[in-house]
Tab-separated table of C-alpha atoms and ligand atoms in Angstrom:
chain	number	residue	atom	x	y	z
A	1	MET	CA	24.156	-45.155	-29.757
A	2	PRO	CA	21.004	-44.524	-31.850
A	3	LEU	CA	18.939	-41.484	-30.869
A	4	LEU	CA	15.135	-41.561	-31.164
A	5	ILE	CA	13.155	-38.350	-30.781
A	6	ARG	CA	9.532	-39.387	-30.301
A	7	ASN	CA	6.072	-37.831	-30.348
A	8	GLY	CA	7.114	-34.402	-31.582
A	9	GLU	CA	5.627	-32.298	-34.372
A	10	VAL	CA	8.287	-32.442	-37.071
A	11	VAL	CA	8.405	-29.202	-39.055
A	12	THR	CA	10.364	-28.614	-42.255
A	13	ALA	CA	10.047	-25.866	-44.842
A	14	SER	CA	7.438	-27.924	-46.701
A	15	LEU	CA	5.605	-30.067	-44.142
A	16	ARG	CA	4.502	-30.372	-40.528
A	17	ARG	CA	3.415	-33.716	-39.130
A	18	SER	CA	3.460	-35.791	-35.949
A	19	ALA	CA	6.414	-38.123	-36.324
A	20	ASP	CA	9.429	-39.699	-34.698
A	21	VAL	CA	12.975	-39.036	-35.886
A	22	LEU	CA	15.571	-41.786	-35.688
A	23	CYS	CA	19.252	-40.906	-35.873
A	24	ASP	CA	22.167	-43.273	-36.096
A	25	GLY	CA	25.712	-42.019	-35.924
A	26	GLU	CA	25.814	-38.563	-37.504
A	27	SER	CA	22.745	-38.946	-39.724
A	28	ILE	CA	18.983	-39.113	-39.693
A	29	VAL	CA	17.963	-42.623	-40.784
A	30	ASP	CA	14.164	-42.589	-40.520
A	31	VAL	CA	11.264	-40.181	-40.032
A	32	GLY	CA	7.745	-41.464	-39.471
A	33	PRO	CA	5.016	-42.323	-37.003
A	34	ASN	CA	5.565	-44.882	-34.251
A	35	LEU	CA	9.119	-45.914	-35.164
A	36	ALA	CA	10.407	-48.984	-33.324
A	37	VAL	CA	12.923	-48.282	-30.570
A	38	PRO	CA	16.295	-49.771	-31.589
A	39	ALA	CA	18.241	-51.685	-28.943
A	40	GLY	CA	20.248	-49.346	-26.721
A	41	ALA	CA	18.697	-46.175	-28.168
A	42	ASP	CA	18.687	-42.874	-26.301
A	43	VAL	CA	14.979	-41.955	-26.394
A	44	ILE	CA	13.856	-38.330	-26.079
A	45	ASP	CA	10.179	-37.541	-25.585
A	46	ALA	CA	9.251	-34.452	-27.628
A	47	GLY	CA	5.521	-34.566	-26.807
A	48	GLY	CA	3.990	-31.068	-27.057
A	49	LYS	CA	7.137	-29.784	-28.782
A	50	TYR	CA	8.302	-29.022	-32.289
A	51	VAL	CA	11.226	-30.763	-33.925
A	52	PHE	CA	12.972	-28.395	-36.334
A	53	PRO	CA	16.028	-28.901	-38.553
A	54	GLY	CA	19.090	-27.237	-37.033
A	55	PHE	CA	18.967	-23.534	-37.805
A	56	ILE	CA	21.615	-21.902	-40.000
A	57	ASP	CA	22.984	-18.399	-39.559
A	58	PRO	CA	24.504	-17.489	-42.937
A	59	HIS	CA	26.127	-14.218	-41.854
A	60	VAL	CA	28.241	-13.955	-38.719
A	61	HIS	CA	31.512	-12.346	-37.712
A	62	ILE	CA	33.591	-14.068	-35.050
A	63	HIS	CA	37.204	-13.243	-35.817
A	64	LEU	CA	36.849	-9.638	-36.935
A	65	PRO	CA	39.615	-7.070	-36.713
A	66	PHE	CA	37.603	-3.926	-37.505
A	67	MET	CA	37.630	-0.188	-36.810
A	68	GLY	CA	40.749	-0.316	-34.660
A	69	THR	CA	39.625	-3.175	-32.443
A	70	SER	CA	38.557	-6.799	-32.670
A	71	ALA	CA	35.228	-8.548	-32.125
A	72	LYS	CA	34.986	-10.244	-28.745
A	73	ASP	CA	33.769	-13.780	-29.346
A	74	THR	CA	35.927	-16.795	-29.928
A	75	TYR	CA	34.595	-19.738	-31.905
A	76	THR	CA	33.955	-21.500	-28.620
A	77	THR	CA	31.843	-18.700	-27.134
A	78	ALA	CA	30.019	-17.889	-30.383
A	79	SER	CA	29.228	-21.516	-31.197
A	80	ARG	CA	27.947	-22.234	-27.688
A	81	ALA	CA	25.770	-19.121	-27.966
A	82	ALA	CA	24.545	-20.202	-31.396
A	83	LEU	CA	23.633	-23.659	-30.110
A	84	VAL	CA	21.646	-22.573	-27.051
A	85	GLY	CA	19.739	-20.368	-29.483
A	86	GLY	CA	19.036	-23.331	-31.791
A	87	THR	CA	21.591	-22.518	-34.502
A	88	THR	CA	23.686	-25.539	-35.478
A	89	THR	CA	25.593	-24.132	-38.463
A	90	LEU	CA	27.355	-20.781	-38.816
A	91	ILE	CA	28.680	-19.212	-42.000
A	92	GLU	CA	31.378	-16.730	-41.095
A	93	MET	CA	32.719	-13.887	-43.217
A	94	VAL	CA	36.473	-14.040	-43.809
A	95	CYS	CA	37.413	-10.344	-43.838
A	96	PRO	CA	41.063	-9.726	-44.801
A	97	GLY	CA	42.393	-6.193	-44.598
A	98	ARG	CA	43.130	-4.719	-48.027
A	99	SER	CA	46.853	-5.212	-47.605
A	100	ASP	CA	46.611	-8.727	-46.150
A	101	ASP	CA	47.500	-11.795	-48.159
A	102	PRO	CA	44.089	-13.368	-48.882
A	103	TRP	CA	45.232	-16.994	-48.699
A	104	ASP	CA	46.963	-16.353	-45.368
A	105	ALA	CA	43.800	-14.646	-44.132
A	106	TYR	CA	41.682	-17.609	-45.206
A	107	GLN	CA	44.001	-19.961	-43.317
A	108	LEU	CA	43.935	-17.663	-40.281
A	109	TRP	CA	40.119	-17.664	-40.169
A	110	LYS	CA	39.941	-21.433	-40.666
A	111	GLY	CA	42.566	-21.939	-37.999
A	112	LYS	CA	40.565	-19.897	-35.467
A	113	ALA	CA	37.635	-22.280	-35.890
A	114	ALA	CA	39.450	-25.600	-36.171
A	115	GLY	CA	39.028	-27.706	-33.052
A	116	THR	CA	37.329	-24.892	-31.113
A	117	SER	CA	33.773	-24.853	-32.431
A	118	ALA	CA	30.824	-26.614	-30.845
A	119	CYS	CA	28.701	-26.296	-33.999
A	120	ASP	CA	29.418	-26.828	-37.685
A	121	TYR	CA	30.659	-23.945	-39.791
A	122	ALA	CA	31.543	-22.706	-43.254
A	123	PHE	CA	32.902	-19.450	-44.681
A	124	HIS	CA	32.191	-16.767	-47.231
A	125	MET	CA	35.547	-15.582	-48.601
A	126	GLY	CA	35.879	-11.816	-48.392
A	127	VAL	CA	37.335	-10.210	-51.517
A	128	THR	CA	38.718	-6.935	-50.221
A	129	ARG	CA	41.233	-6.364	-53.042
A	130	PHE	CA	41.353	-7.651	-56.601
A	131	ASP	CA	44.720	-7.773	-58.334
A	132	ALA	CA	46.560	-10.058	-60.742
A	133	ALA	CA	47.116	-12.685	-58.033
A	134	THR	CA	43.498	-12.780	-56.843
A	135	PRO	CA	41.958	-15.266	-59.347
A	136	ALA	CA	44.431	-18.019	-58.469
A	137	VAL	CA	43.884	-17.522	-54.737
A	138	LEU	CA	40.108	-17.530	-55.067
A	139	GLU	CA	40.202	-20.662	-57.227
A	140	ARG	CA	42.202	-22.319	-54.456
A	141	VAL	CA	39.702	-21.172	-51.836
A	142	VAL	CA	36.798	-22.552	-53.878
A	143	ALA	CA	38.653	-25.842	-54.405
A	144	ASP	CA	38.995	-25.999	-50.623
A	145	GLY	CA	35.189	-25.898	-50.317
A	146	THR	CA	34.506	-22.234	-49.639
A	147	SER	CA	32.171	-21.643	-52.552
A	148	SER	CA	30.830	-18.157	-51.852
A	149	PHE	CA	32.454	-14.731	-51.784
A	150	LYS	CA	31.772	-11.546	-49.846
A	151	VAL	CA	32.279	-8.002	-51.074
A	152	PHE	CA	31.798	-4.694	-49.311
A	153	LEU	CA	30.616	-1.719	-51.333
A	154	ALA	CA	30.893	0.209	-48.039
A	155	TYR	CA	33.821	0.797	-45.655
A	156	LYS	CA	35.982	2.943	-47.905
A	157	GLY	CA	39.643	2.523	-46.969
A	158	ALA	CA	38.990	-0.691	-45.000
A	159	PHE	CA	37.209	-3.682	-46.597
A	160	GLY	CA	35.602	-1.724	-49.451
A	161	ILE	CA	36.457	-2.445	-53.095
A	162	ASP	CA	36.152	-0.160	-56.108
A	163	ASP	CA	34.027	-0.721	-59.196
A	164	ALA	CA	36.814	-2.297	-61.258
A	165	GLU	CA	37.416	-4.783	-58.452
A	166	LEU	CA	33.702	-5.460	-58.088
A	167	TYR	CA	33.341	-6.174	-61.793
A	168	GLN	CA	36.292	-8.570	-61.832
A	169	THR	CA	35.102	-10.354	-58.678
A	170	LEU	CA	31.648	-10.920	-60.140
A	171	GLU	CA	33.092	-12.083	-63.466
A	172	LEU	CA	35.324	-14.579	-61.689
A	173	ALA	CA	32.509	-15.757	-59.407
A	174	GLN	CA	30.332	-16.416	-62.420
A	175	ARG	CA	33.089	-18.411	-64.096
A	176	LEU	CA	33.599	-20.477	-60.924
A	177	GLY	CA	29.861	-20.927	-60.285
A	178	VAL	CA	29.878	-19.322	-56.856
A	179	ILE	CA	27.499	-16.777	-55.376
A	180	VAL	CA	28.694	-13.348	-54.207
A	181	THR	CA	27.281	-11.910	-50.999
A	182	ALA	CA	27.441	-8.129	-50.805
A	183	HIS	CA	27.223	-5.325	-48.273
A	184	CYS	CA	25.426	-2.673	-50.301
A	185	GLU	CA	25.992	0.942	-49.307
A	186	ASN	CA	27.623	3.670	-51.384
A	187	ALA	CA	30.954	4.182	-49.614
A	188	GLU	CA	31.698	7.574	-51.175
A	189	VAL	CA	28.395	9.098	-50.150
A	190	VAL	CA	28.722	7.740	-46.594
A	191	ALA	CA	32.195	9.296	-46.295
A	192	ARG	CA	30.896	12.714	-47.466
A	193	LEU	CA	27.879	12.651	-45.163
A	194	GLN	CA	29.992	11.598	-42.186
A	195	GLN	CA	32.384	14.513	-42.783
A	196	ARG	CA	29.502	16.955	-43.125
A	197	LEU	CA	27.733	15.830	-39.952
A	198	LEU	CA	30.936	15.895	-37.872
A	199	ALA	CA	31.758	19.373	-39.183
A	200	GLU	CA	28.324	20.487	-37.982
A	201	GLY	CA	29.139	19.163	-34.492
A	202	LYS	CA	26.787	16.187	-34.875
A	203	THR	CA	28.965	13.608	-33.182
A	204	GLY	CA	26.670	11.268	-31.189
A	205	PRO	CA	25.454	7.771	-32.140
A	206	GLU	CA	22.098	9.243	-33.205
A	207	TRP	CA	23.878	10.678	-36.280
A	208	HIS	CA	24.995	7.266	-37.542
A	209	GLU	CA	21.696	6.676	-39.367
A	210	PRO	CA	21.599	10.096	-41.051
A	211	SER	CA	25.124	9.437	-42.325
A	212	ARG	CA	23.866	6.330	-44.155
A	213	PRO	CA	20.296	7.124	-45.243
A	214	THR	CA	18.100	4.617	-47.042
A	215	ALA	CA	18.979	6.075	-50.461
A	216	VAL	CA	22.620	5.130	-49.861
A	217	GLU	CA	21.632	1.516	-49.301
A	218	ALA	CA	19.178	1.473	-52.213
A	219	GLU	CA	21.904	2.838	-54.494
A	220	GLY	CA	24.182	0.055	-53.272
A	221	VAL	CA	21.640	-2.612	-54.185
A	222	HIS	CA	21.005	-1.003	-57.579
A	223	HIS	CA	24.770	-0.792	-58.158
A	224	LEU	CA	25.292	-4.453	-57.327
A	225	ALA	CA	22.335	-5.483	-59.477
A	226	THR	CA	23.706	-3.522	-62.445
A	227	PHE	CA	27.112	-5.152	-62.177
A	228	ALA	CA	25.543	-8.574	-61.638
A	229	ALA	CA	23.370	-8.161	-64.732
A	230	LEU	CA	26.426	-7.265	-66.808
A	231	THR	CA	28.487	-10.204	-65.576
A	232	GLY	CA	25.717	-12.777	-65.091
A	233	ALA	CA	26.836	-13.321	-61.501
A	234	HIS	CA	24.550	-14.725	-58.809
A	235	VAL	CA	24.377	-12.279	-55.913
A	236	TYR	CA	22.998	-12.133	-52.385
A	237	VAL	CA	22.339	-8.808	-50.681
A	238	VAL	CA	23.271	-9.077	-47.005
A	239	HIS	CA	21.594	-7.278	-44.092
A	240	THR	CA	18.838	-5.435	-45.954
A	241	SER	CA	17.327	-2.822	-43.670
A	242	CYS	CA	14.784	-0.732	-45.568
A	243	GLU	CA	11.934	-0.446	-48.021
A	244	GLU	CA	13.960	1.503	-50.602
A	245	ALA	CA	16.631	-1.212	-50.825
A	246	LEU	CA	13.965	-3.904	-51.003
A	247	ARG	CA	12.328	-2.097	-53.929
A	248	GLU	CA	15.609	-2.201	-55.845
A	249	ALA	CA	15.988	-5.896	-55.052
A	250	ALA	CA	12.412	-6.637	-56.113
A	251	ALA	CA	12.926	-4.806	-59.400
A	252	ALA	CA	16.071	-6.840	-60.104
A	253	ARG	CA	14.284	-10.091	-59.296
A	254	GLU	CA	11.376	-9.088	-61.526
A	255	ARG	CA	13.884	-8.679	-64.359
A	256	GLY	CA	14.756	-12.343	-63.756
A	257	MET	CA	18.065	-11.728	-62.051
A	258	LYS	CA	19.666	-14.287	-59.781
A	259	LEU	CA	19.576	-12.014	-56.765
A	260	TRP	CA	18.555	-13.002	-53.262
A	261	VAL	CA	17.942	-10.937	-50.175
A	262	GLU	CA	18.917	-11.386	-46.552
A	263	THR	CA	17.717	-9.401	-43.594
A	264	VAL	CA	19.024	-9.694	-40.060
A	265	ALA	CA	17.264	-10.113	-36.740
A	266	PRO	CA	17.976	-6.589	-35.402
A	267	TYR	CA	16.049	-4.921	-38.256
A	268	LEU	CA	12.962	-7.004	-37.512
A	269	VAL	CA	12.609	-5.845	-33.930
A	270	LEU	CA	14.711	-2.714	-33.349
A	271	ASP	CA	14.391	0.736	-34.879
A	272	ARG	CA	16.357	3.952	-35.114
A	273	SER	CA	15.092	5.287	-31.777
A	274	TYR	CA	17.311	2.747	-29.974
A	275	ALA	CA	20.405	4.417	-31.429
A	276	GLU	CA	19.043	7.784	-30.297
A	277	GLN	CA	19.066	6.918	-26.588
A	278	PRO	CA	20.899	9.449	-24.388
A	279	ALA	CA	24.181	9.098	-22.501
A	280	PHE	CA	25.815	7.230	-25.396
A	281	GLU	CA	23.548	4.221	-24.740
A	282	GLY	CA	22.643	4.455	-28.448
A	283	ALA	CA	26.136	3.211	-29.333
A	284	LYS	CA	25.008	-0.312	-28.464
A	285	TYR	CA	22.684	-0.086	-31.458
A	286	VAL	CA	25.135	1.174	-34.073
A	287	MET	CA	25.465	-1.181	-37.007
A	288	SER	CA	25.587	-0.740	-40.774
A	289	PRO	CA	23.295	-0.362	-42.564
A	290	PRO	CA	21.771	1.401	-39.563
A	291	LEU	CA	18.568	0.706	-37.680
A	292	ARG	CA	15.803	2.529	-39.536
A	293	GLU	CA	12.562	4.335	-38.788
A	294	LEU	CA	9.911	2.062	-37.346
A	295	ARG	CA	7.892	2.063	-40.598
A	296	HIS	CA	10.459	-0.229	-42.247
A	297	GLN	CA	9.798	-3.088	-39.835
A	298	ASP	CA	6.394	-3.973	-41.275
A	299	VAL	CA	7.806	-3.818	-44.798
A	300	ILE	CA	10.567	-6.252	-43.863
A	301	TRP	CA	8.181	-8.673	-42.123
A	302	ASP	CA	5.914	-8.572	-45.189
A	303	ALA	CA	8.851	-9.182	-47.544
A	304	LEU	CA	9.851	-12.135	-45.412
A	305	ALA	CA	6.389	-13.636	-45.531
A	306	SER	CA	6.001	-12.989	-49.286
A	307	GLY	CA	9.341	-14.543	-50.254
A	308	LEU	CA	11.146	-11.405	-51.416
A	309	ILE	CA	13.516	-11.878	-48.475
A	310	SER	CA	14.988	-15.380	-48.448
A	311	THR	CA	16.929	-15.542	-45.203
A	312	VAL	CA	17.185	-14.108	-41.707
A	313	ALA	CA	20.767	-13.975	-40.450
A	314	THR	CA	22.277	-11.949	-37.608
A	315	ASP	CA	25.401	-10.189	-38.871
A	316	HIS	CA	26.585	-11.040	-35.355
A	317	ALA	CA	29.478	-8.640	-34.642
A	318	PRO	CA	30.153	-8.517	-30.906
A	319	PHE	CA	31.895	-5.453	-29.477
A	320	ASP	CA	31.721	-4.591	-25.772
A	321	PHE	CA	30.084	-1.352	-24.735
A	322	ILE	CA	32.866	-0.644	-22.221
A	323	GLY	CA	36.161	-0.067	-23.950
A	324	GLN	CA	35.011	-0.784	-27.505
A	325	LYS	CA	31.759	1.001	-28.415
A	326	GLU	CA	33.147	3.751	-26.155
A	327	MET	CA	35.924	4.366	-28.690
A	328	GLY	CA	33.342	6.423	-30.555
A	329	ARG	CA	32.449	8.886	-27.780
A	330	GLY	CA	32.602	12.268	-29.432
A	331	ASP	CA	32.770	10.786	-32.965
A	332	PHE	CA	30.080	8.325	-34.085
A	333	THR	CA	32.215	7.237	-37.056
A	334	LYS	CA	34.570	5.529	-34.587
A	335	ILE	CA	31.923	3.382	-32.861
A	336	PRO	CA	32.680	-0.239	-33.855
A	337	ASN	CA	29.732	-1.321	-35.970
A	338	GLY	CA	27.718	-4.355	-34.959
A	339	ILE	CA	24.908	-5.739	-32.811
A	340	PRO	CA	25.532	-9.146	-31.227
A	341	SER	CA	22.601	-11.535	-31.680
A	342	VAL	CA	23.759	-15.005	-32.746
A	343	GLU	CA	22.171	-16.391	-29.557
A	344	ASN	CA	18.887	-14.511	-29.967
A	345	ARG	CA	18.015	-14.787	-33.684
A	346	VAL	CA	15.750	-17.829	-33.611
A	347	GLN	CA	13.977	-16.882	-30.390
A	348	LEU	CA	13.333	-13.343	-31.652
A	349	LEU	CA	12.034	-14.651	-34.960
A	350	TYR	CA	9.784	-17.136	-33.203
A	351	THR	CA	8.510	-14.715	-30.536
A	352	TYR	CA	7.997	-11.640	-32.695
A	353	GLY	CA	7.251	-13.513	-35.935
A	354	VAL	CA	5.586	-16.886	-35.424
A	355	ALA	CA	3.911	-16.200	-32.071
A	356	ARG	CA	2.604	-12.816	-33.335
A	357	GLY	CA	1.149	-14.408	-36.476
A	358	ARG	CA	3.563	-12.642	-38.857
A	359	LEU	CA	5.244	-15.823	-40.068
A	360	ASP	CA	3.903	-19.354	-40.336
A	361	LEU	CA	5.959	-22.230	-38.989
A	362	LEU	CA	7.007	-23.586	-42.382
A	363	ARG	CA	8.222	-20.200	-43.568
A	364	PHE	CA	10.010	-19.730	-40.231
A	365	VAL	CA	12.009	-22.913	-40.877
A	366	GLU	CA	12.609	-21.878	-44.468
A	367	VAL	CA	14.037	-18.419	-43.685
A	368	ALA	CA	16.017	-19.481	-40.624
A	369	SER	CA	17.455	-22.696	-42.031
A	370	THR	CA	16.432	-24.270	-45.345
A	371	GLN	CA	17.013	-21.348	-47.718
A	372	ALA	CA	20.509	-20.741	-46.397
A	373	ALA	CA	21.316	-24.431	-46.905
A	374	GLU	CA	20.020	-24.310	-50.477
A	375	LEU	CA	21.598	-21.007	-51.487
A	376	PHE	CA	25.012	-21.833	-50.070
A	377	GLY	CA	25.405	-25.464	-51.101
A	378	LEU	CA	24.731	-27.112	-47.749
A	379	ALA	CA	21.551	-28.907	-48.865
A	380	PRO	CA	20.417	-31.655	-48.581
A	381	ARG	CA	22.865	-32.350	-45.772
A	382	LYS	CA	21.636	-29.363	-43.728
A	383	GLY	CA	18.364	-27.441	-43.537
A	384	THR	CA	15.881	-30.315	-43.477
A	385	ILE	CA	14.757	-33.420	-41.602
A	386	ALA	CA	14.992	-36.422	-43.906
A	387	PRO	CA	16.831	-39.740	-44.079
A	388	GLY	CA	20.430	-39.110	-45.083
A	389	ALA	CA	20.559	-35.560	-43.731
A	390	ASP	CA	22.863	-34.675	-40.874
A	391	ALA	CA	21.227	-35.262	-37.500
A	392	ASP	CA	21.102	-31.557	-36.647
A	393	LEU	CA	17.846	-31.205	-34.739
A	394	VAL	CA	16.178	-28.692	-32.465
A	395	VAL	CA	13.489	-29.831	-30.027
A	396	TRP	CA	11.621	-26.595	-29.418
A	397	ASP	CA	9.368	-25.977	-26.446
A	398	PRO	CA	6.727	-23.429	-27.514
A	399	SER	CA	5.407	-23.103	-23.960
A	400	PHE	CA	8.680	-21.757	-22.556
A	401	ARG	CA	8.598	-18.161	-21.325
A	402	GLY	CA	11.754	-16.255	-20.458
A	403	VAL	CA	13.663	-13.000	-20.662
A	404	ILE	CA	16.828	-12.101	-22.584
A	405	SER	CA	19.681	-10.780	-20.465
A	406	ALA	CA	23.410	-10.195	-20.778
A	407	THR	CA	23.785	-11.757	-17.341
A	408	THR	CA	22.703	-15.171	-18.620
A	409	GLN	CA	23.951	-15.141	-22.212
A	410	GLU	CA	26.713	-17.284	-23.706
A	411	MET	CA	27.906	-14.526	-26.058
A	412	ASN	CA	31.159	-13.009	-24.827
A	413	VAL	CA	30.008	-9.420	-24.819
A	414	ASP	CA	29.108	-7.068	-21.967
A	415	TYR	CA	25.592	-6.092	-23.009
A	416	SER	CA	22.491	-7.342	-24.752
A	417	ALA	CA	20.678	-5.175	-27.276
A	418	PHE	CA	17.512	-6.948	-26.092
A	419	GLU	CA	18.007	-6.640	-22.332
A	420	GLY	CA	14.821	-7.563	-20.446
A	421	TRP	CA	12.879	-8.519	-23.573
A	422	PRO	CA	10.361	-11.311	-23.033
A	423	ILE	CA	10.718	-14.324	-25.290
A	424	GLU	CA	8.425	-17.225	-26.086
A	425	GLY	CA	9.761	-20.661	-26.938
A	426	ARG	CA	13.182	-22.165	-26.448
A	427	ALA	CA	15.521	-24.721	-27.957
A	428	ASP	CA	15.260	-27.363	-25.236
A	429	LEU	CA	17.448	-29.950	-26.899
A	430	VAL	CA	19.866	-29.444	-29.792
A	431	THR	CA	21.904	-32.027	-31.659
A	432	VAL	CA	24.779	-31.565	-34.069
A	433	ARG	CA	25.383	-34.609	-36.261
A	434	GLY	CA	23.689	-36.833	-33.702
A	435	ARG	CA	25.455	-35.526	-30.623
A	436	ILE	CA	23.369	-33.781	-27.954
A	437	GLN	CA	24.966	-30.358	-27.468
A	438	VAL	CA	22.132	-28.610	-25.603
A	439	ARG	CA	19.793	-30.090	-23.007
A	440	ASP	CA	17.126	-28.189	-21.048
A	441	GLY	CA	18.264	-25.052	-22.850
A	442	LYS	CA	21.826	-25.325	-21.504
A	443	PHE	CA	25.039	-26.159	-23.319
A	444	VAL	CA	26.109	-29.641	-22.200
A	445	GLY	CA	28.201	-30.666	-25.177
A	446	ASP	CA	31.653	-30.817	-26.632
A	447	THR	CA	33.233	-27.536	-27.727
A	448	THR	CA	35.405	-29.362	-30.276
A	449	HIS	CA	32.599	-31.254	-32.031
A	450	GLY	CA	32.033	-28.669	-34.809
A	451	ARG	CA	33.348	-29.421	-38.288
A	452	TYR	CA	34.216	-27.334	-41.318
A	453	LEU	CA	31.630	-27.906	-44.070
A	454	PRO	CA	33.238	-27.927	-47.520
A	455	ARG	CA	30.764	-26.915	-50.227
A	456	LYS	CA	30.635	-27.274	-53.983
A	457	PRO	CA	29.946	-24.426	-56.438
A	458	THR	CA	26.199	-23.944	-56.718
A	459	HIS	CA	25.679	-23.118	-60.395
B	1	URP	O1	27.563	-3.178	-38.544
B	1	URP	C1	27.939	-4.205	-39.050
B	1	URP	N1	27.192	-4.713	-39.981
B	1	URP	N2	29.095	-4.789	-38.638
B	1	URP	C2	29.762	-5.894	-39.147
B	1	URP	C3	30.442	-5.641	-40.445
B	1	URP	C4	29.471	-5.716	-41.590
B	1	URP	O2	29.175	-4.719	-42.213
B	1	URP	O3	28.964	-6.780	-41.891
B	2	ZN	ZN1	28.091	-5.552	-43.745
B	3	ZN	ZN1	28.532	-8.572	-41.696
């Protein structure tokens, strides 16, 4: 049945205008004023509302065995959460352990999603070891449509790779024409600082940030940029948290490097003081790189508005407070890292960005959807509203007022890092390839509708 969304203000990364959007099957077929109503069409009135392209979260963890435990969401819970928040496409990190077979890991991650996701999805392939067998496996992964890699310069002894492995991964990525996403922190320095702080009896979550100061992250970005310059690889710095790291990224971009920057929703609205709360409450706010001093927030918002930062993701990594974060009582290095926010990203960005005048609507769409589609080979199918694109649409009610709470969230985790926070605006209606998955802000759809999105190399 055709779907006609009428009378809304259609907003893309380049244009906002009053228009109707006509979808047929899985695609958008027409965008314009006063479109005729096709016979049998489902007509949605979007008067007083925005119509956005489906939002894309280019950095999430769903299946994540990590730090002696495993992240809580399934694809079903994470994708439902994404959709009620307005996100219609997820890009998940495949994170094999160093001793795992990478092809088996890739199949395991794909298998977790297949038939259980309510939204569309793709993967970044984690390269957590590089040996003689790696090039053939990665070529196979790219041929299967996963045309981006992930490396960790952090997490020594877990996902982290050494410099020889980094160099070879970037060389291979360049040959295959795929972009490499990177967690940039100097693993050796973090390990030394952690040991020193613990030896001094500094064991609480408030010591997580001092164990990974901004210089450690800035060095990571510089390190990646150096290796990328030497190999010609295209790189993408994930979850950038601070001014010092941004300066390194800006310098690399000024030298003409193909380097892009992501930040994540928690850094835009939370700061280090949350991880310093007493009674181990701060553990809820432990992620890496860590939440920083408040002064970094303005720098990140400015970098987002100016274009230095291309995308806002979440780095969604859901671990319960009870039983999981608690594993780090008495030793902050054992607190599973991550702040769940796949459900909250778009609302936080709208409330604390657009509604506060820090981000205009076009840039909001660009950083939350369009840039991710372009950087990761999903455009023009995703990230815009145009004939031929997938009918992934968000009808957004800017007059909605509500409050975030763990008691009402779809994410399968026992707390919210934003408990009680007021939010402005809501995804009233969300479609994925023409199918209505969210109505009146509630999931009403099919939890098997999501599809794997194969992508081609981007350069
Ligand atoms: O704290 C974080 N970021 N947890 C998830 C793993 C990662 O580093 O992306
Ligand atoms: Zn990371
Ligand atoms: Zn991550």
